[in-house]
């Protein structure tokens, strides 16, 4: 009995292939051949807690569960949500010092009521709140009283629920600049900070799968940040997503990606500006 209760369910190569294919088809995440033990470790508890006697049975449940809940649990386990304050910080300076003044120099943008930014793959919210601060600061430095809004989306419900709380460990917030901490965060207890309401209320968190064939947005964005997300996708999925970003960006809008990612310098849809920053081309 003891042996039965503690015996571990193991993941066969064929089962891994099926789960990896499902993750790719539904979420675009390309696990490749080297993630077998990661998938096995991350999912074993789910398989056991669900009472499945094998990964095969668990897989059948995943594909047959119409509610989508099983897939939610799967993606919460599989997706890598690593993010932190101050990540690739020069992007925020470029947004404030170059992108916002550049947009403001165009007639079409000056006629807009709002600067619209999409943070795609926002994970636990650090990047989205930093964008909210940078947009506010960028507009104030340009002496423009324009409203702004950040749409922050992710596939992981678990990550989004952390983001919505806007509460972060002090040691993590302290990676951002001290003037911003004083202005835009309030201390909560001995070792946490909360993002102030004026910054928080400009960010709208929503669950959205970037693999959707199309996105349900009425208005175009002026800036899209999609950093360290496409790294998990294969070439074909990246290309498709890039075309969708192009469609949802306003003329002259900007796309920021992670520093370890590239769209290539001869991309028909985007003009290379500097490492990991691209401007929408008129095609
Ligand atoms: C490594 S984090 C990057 C977070 C942040 N952008 C940054 O650079 O710090 C990647 C995020 O992409 C999200 N993601 C992965 N596949 C996705 C998909 N198909 N649709 C939406 N979000 C996805 C993950 O849930 C995760 O939170």
XYZ file of C-alpha atoms and ligand atoms in Angstrom:
310
model
C 0.000 0.000 0.000
C 2.769 2.364 1.047
C 4.573 1.635 -2.226
C 1.415 2.301 -4.251
C 0.741 5.631 -2.583
C 4.227 6.977 -3.018
C 4.981 5.480 -6.446
C 5.533 8.257 -8.931
C 3.666 8.538 -12.167
C 6.217 8.856 -14.933
C 5.982 10.750 -18.187
C 6.764 8.721 -21.295
C 8.323 10.345 -24.346
C 5.113 9.799 -26.330
C 3.043 11.493 -23.581
C 5.504 14.385 -23.456
C 5.203 14.842 -27.221
C 1.399 15.057 -26.968
C 1.461 17.595 -24.129
C 4.176 19.654 -25.868
C 2.107 19.694 -29.063
C -0.984 20.855 -27.136
C 0.992 23.644 -25.422
C 2.304 24.716 -28.835
C -1.080 24.622 -30.557
C -2.949 26.479 -27.817
C -0.326 28.896 -26.477
C 2.415 29.081 -29.102
C 5.009 28.013 -26.547
C 7.607 25.815 -28.203
C 8.933 23.406 -25.593
C 11.301 21.543 -27.937
C 12.922 18.269 -26.956
C 14.768 19.362 -23.848
C 11.915 20.179 -21.468
C 10.773 16.663 -20.659
C 11.894 16.659 -17.049
C 10.664 20.234 -16.498
C 7.195 19.316 -17.773
C 7.177 16.121 -15.749
C 8.208 17.932 -12.542
C 5.798 20.819 -12.982
C 2.786 18.660 -13.857
C 3.199 15.564 -11.711
C 1.398 17.073 -8.712
C -1.476 18.222 -10.934
C -1.783 14.740 -12.394
C -1.765 13.135 -8.951
C -4.096 15.691 -7.357
C -6.562 15.183 -10.221
C -6.588 11.443 -9.565
C -5.258 10.543 -13.015
C -3.368 7.268 -13.120
C -1.144 8.383 -16.021
C -0.114 11.458 -18.025
C -2.047 9.944 -20.932
C -5.290 10.109 -18.900
C -4.446 13.663 -17.839
C -3.831 14.608 -21.483
C -7.232 13.192 -22.494
C -8.820 15.315 -19.778
C -7.001 18.415 -21.065
C -8.333 18.012 -24.577
C -11.854 17.106 -23.499
C -12.406 19.706 -20.777
C -14.756 22.217 -22.403
C -14.595 24.612 -19.430
C -10.968 25.528 -20.259
C -10.056 25.246 -16.558
C -7.687 22.327 -17.069
C -5.805 24.297 -19.729
C -5.614 27.285 -17.345
C -3.955 25.145 -14.725
C -1.597 23.740 -17.355
C -0.463 27.150 -18.619
C -0.026 28.475 -15.086
C 2.373 25.600 -14.489
C 4.189 25.688 -17.818
C 4.630 29.405 -18.545
C 7.737 31.167 -17.316
C 6.696 34.389 -15.613
C 10.136 35.742 -14.781
C 10.057 39.528 -14.688
C 11.504 42.243 -12.479
C 11.577 45.988 -11.900
C 14.263 47.771 -13.859
C 14.420 45.110 -16.574
C 15.999 46.593 -19.715
C 15.493 50.012 -18.142
C 16.809 52.030 -21.091
C 13.579 51.182 -22.941
C 11.629 53.345 -20.500
C 14.081 56.239 -20.960
C 13.759 55.881 -24.736
C 9.979 55.930 -24.395
C 10.044 59.146 -22.351
C 12.858 60.954 -24.150
C 12.399 59.918 -27.782
C 9.155 58.086 -28.504
C 6.691 60.377 -26.691
C 8.263 63.658 -27.954
C 8.447 62.119 -31.466
C 4.783 61.156 -31.410
C 3.860 64.588 -30.085
C 5.587 66.221 -33.036
C 3.046 64.655 -35.411
C -0.341 66.236 -36.137
C -2.187 62.911 -36.093
C -1.008 62.067 -32.585
C -1.671 65.569 -31.233
C -5.279 65.145 -32.319
C -5.552 61.971 -30.174
C -7.189 62.197 -26.759
C -5.082 59.460 -25.276
C -1.656 57.786 -25.495
C -2.420 54.060 -25.735
C 0.168 51.464 -24.732
C -0.177 47.678 -24.773
C 1.986 45.609 -22.492
C 1.626 42.139 -24.069
C 2.855 39.333 -21.805
C 2.870 41.502 -18.691
C 3.334 38.642 -16.219
C 3.032 39.893 -12.613
C 2.724 43.585 -13.536
C 6.118 45.162 -12.827
C 6.609 46.174 -16.470
C 3.053 47.526 -16.842
C 3.305 49.774 -13.763
C 6.722 51.002 -14.880
C 5.174 51.850 -18.249
C 2.411 53.745 -16.488
C 5.000 55.819 -14.606
C 7.128 56.376 -17.726
C 4.099 57.498 -19.765
C 3.060 59.930 -17.036
C 6.579 61.309 -16.693
C 7.121 61.468 -20.466
C 3.929 63.472 -21.042
C 4.653 65.774 -18.091
C 8.183 66.503 -19.346
C 6.697 67.439 -22.717
C 4.261 69.740 -20.839
C 1.312 67.982 -22.422
C -1.884 67.253 -20.597
C -2.882 64.162 -22.483
C -4.520 61.144 -20.909
C -2.860 57.767 -21.269
C -3.749 54.134 -20.643
C -1.893 50.848 -20.442
C -3.591 47.613 -21.450
C -1.641 44.811 -19.789
C -2.380 41.257 -20.918
C -1.120 37.788 -20.182
C -2.226 34.185 -20.593
C -1.508 33.320 -16.979
C -4.410 34.007 -14.603
C -2.094 33.365 -11.666
C 0.356 36.059 -12.831
C -2.476 38.524 -13.475
C -3.908 38.093 -9.986
C -0.514 39.041 -8.526
C -0.370 42.029 -10.906
C -3.774 43.330 -9.881
C -2.750 43.535 -6.225
C 0.018 46.028 -7.122
C 1.891 44.934 -4.011
C 5.575 44.083 -4.302
C 8.441 43.156 -2.034
C 10.540 46.183 -1.109
C 13.774 44.508 -2.211
C 12.294 44.143 -5.726
C 10.829 47.643 -5.986
C 14.149 49.071 -4.843
C 15.600 48.055 -8.232
C 13.688 50.969 -9.738
C 14.895 54.552 -9.371
C 14.527 56.157 -5.957
C 12.778 59.320 -7.162
C 10.054 57.137 -8.706
C 9.721 55.088 -5.528
C 9.169 58.248 -3.458
C 6.614 59.620 -5.908
C 4.704 56.585 -7.048
C 4.859 53.888 -4.359
C 3.718 53.823 -0.746
C 5.330 51.658 1.884
C 3.115 48.893 3.178
C 4.320 47.187 6.318
C 8.039 46.715 6.844
C 8.947 45.080 3.577
C 6.414 45.825 0.856
C 5.460 48.689 -1.428
C 2.137 49.312 -3.124
C 1.829 51.159 -6.420
C -0.099 54.401 -5.849
C -3.636 54.663 -7.211
C -2.822 57.394 -9.750
C -0.429 54.955 -11.491
C -2.479 51.862 -10.883
C -5.746 53.206 -12.236
C -4.180 53.803 -15.662
C -3.426 50.085 -16.068
C -6.085 47.612 -17.127
C -5.177 43.938 -16.725
C -6.852 41.397 -18.975
C -6.324 37.751 -19.788
C -5.487 37.348 -23.454
C -3.877 34.604 -25.485
C -1.469 36.046 -28.051
C -2.220 33.000 -30.212
C -5.724 34.275 -30.957
C -6.079 34.748 -34.698
C -7.175 38.322 -34.046
C -7.375 40.680 -31.089
C -10.574 42.392 -29.949
C -9.259 45.970 -29.851
C -11.277 48.930 -31.107
C -8.467 51.442 -31.092
C -4.906 51.188 -32.265
C -1.970 51.439 -29.892
C 0.849 53.947 -30.172
C 3.308 51.683 -28.380
C 3.453 47.934 -27.824
C 5.833 46.322 -25.348
C 6.134 42.568 -25.886
C 9.389 41.756 -24.199
C 10.741 38.309 -23.416
C 7.603 36.592 -24.644
C 8.355 35.689 -28.273
C 11.497 33.982 -27.024
C 9.230 31.032 -26.145
C 7.658 30.946 -29.616
C 9.013 29.448 -32.826
C 9.823 31.448 -35.947
C 6.421 30.878 -37.575
C 4.473 32.036 -34.489
C 6.726 35.080 -34.020
C 6.159 36.091 -37.630
C 2.365 35.763 -37.270
C 2.382 37.757 -34.047
C 4.541 40.482 -35.570
C 2.001 40.900 -38.377
C -0.805 41.183 -35.783
C 1.170 43.779 -33.816
C 1.612 45.742 -37.037
C -2.142 45.671 -37.594
C -2.896 46.949 -34.080
C -0.301 49.723 -34.044
C -1.106 53.241 -35.184
C 0.966 54.747 -38.015
C 4.433 55.561 -36.720
C 3.859 53.439 -33.586
C 6.636 51.589 -31.770
C 7.219 47.956 -30.872
C 9.614 47.073 -28.047
C 10.832 43.490 -27.713
C 13.365 41.863 -25.383
C 17.072 42.430 -25.901
C 17.653 38.768 -26.624
C 15.008 38.856 -29.366
C 15.102 40.283 -32.878
C 12.736 40.969 -35.762
C 15.651 41.265 -38.151
C 16.772 44.506 -39.764
C 15.032 43.911 -43.082
C 11.556 43.220 -41.719
C 8.890 44.503 -44.111
C 6.541 45.490 -41.285
C 8.939 47.249 -38.929
C 11.878 49.578 -39.238
C 14.789 48.886 -36.920
C 15.455 51.878 -34.623
C 17.860 50.505 -32.030
C 18.391 47.152 -30.318
C 14.985 45.676 -29.519
C 13.071 48.808 -30.650
C 11.174 49.004 -33.951
C 8.920 51.529 -35.639
C 5.879 50.472 -37.612
C 6.442 50.695 -41.365
C 3.641 51.800 -43.648
C 3.081 48.675 -45.794
C 9.151 35.837 -19.158
S 7.615 36.633 -18.979
C 8.032 38.271 -19.543
C 7.386 39.329 -18.692
C 7.721 40.770 -19.070
N 7.228 41.106 -20.377
C 9.190 41.038 -18.975
O 9.860 41.224 -20.002
O 9.712 41.066 -17.848
C 6.688 35.963 -20.355
C 5.185 36.105 -20.186
O 4.542 35.751 -21.423
C 3.337 35.098 -21.117
N 2.887 34.298 -22.271
C 3.445 33.181 -22.782
N 2.720 32.711 -23.795
C 1.664 33.547 -23.935
C 0.550 33.586 -24.815
N 0.350 32.655 -25.748
N -0.326 34.600 -24.683
C -0.154 35.550 -23.734
N 0.869 35.563 -22.870
C 1.774 34.569 -22.971
C 3.685 34.240 -19.907
O 2.542 33.859 -19.165
C 4.627 35.159 -19.129
O 3.974 35.887 -18.128
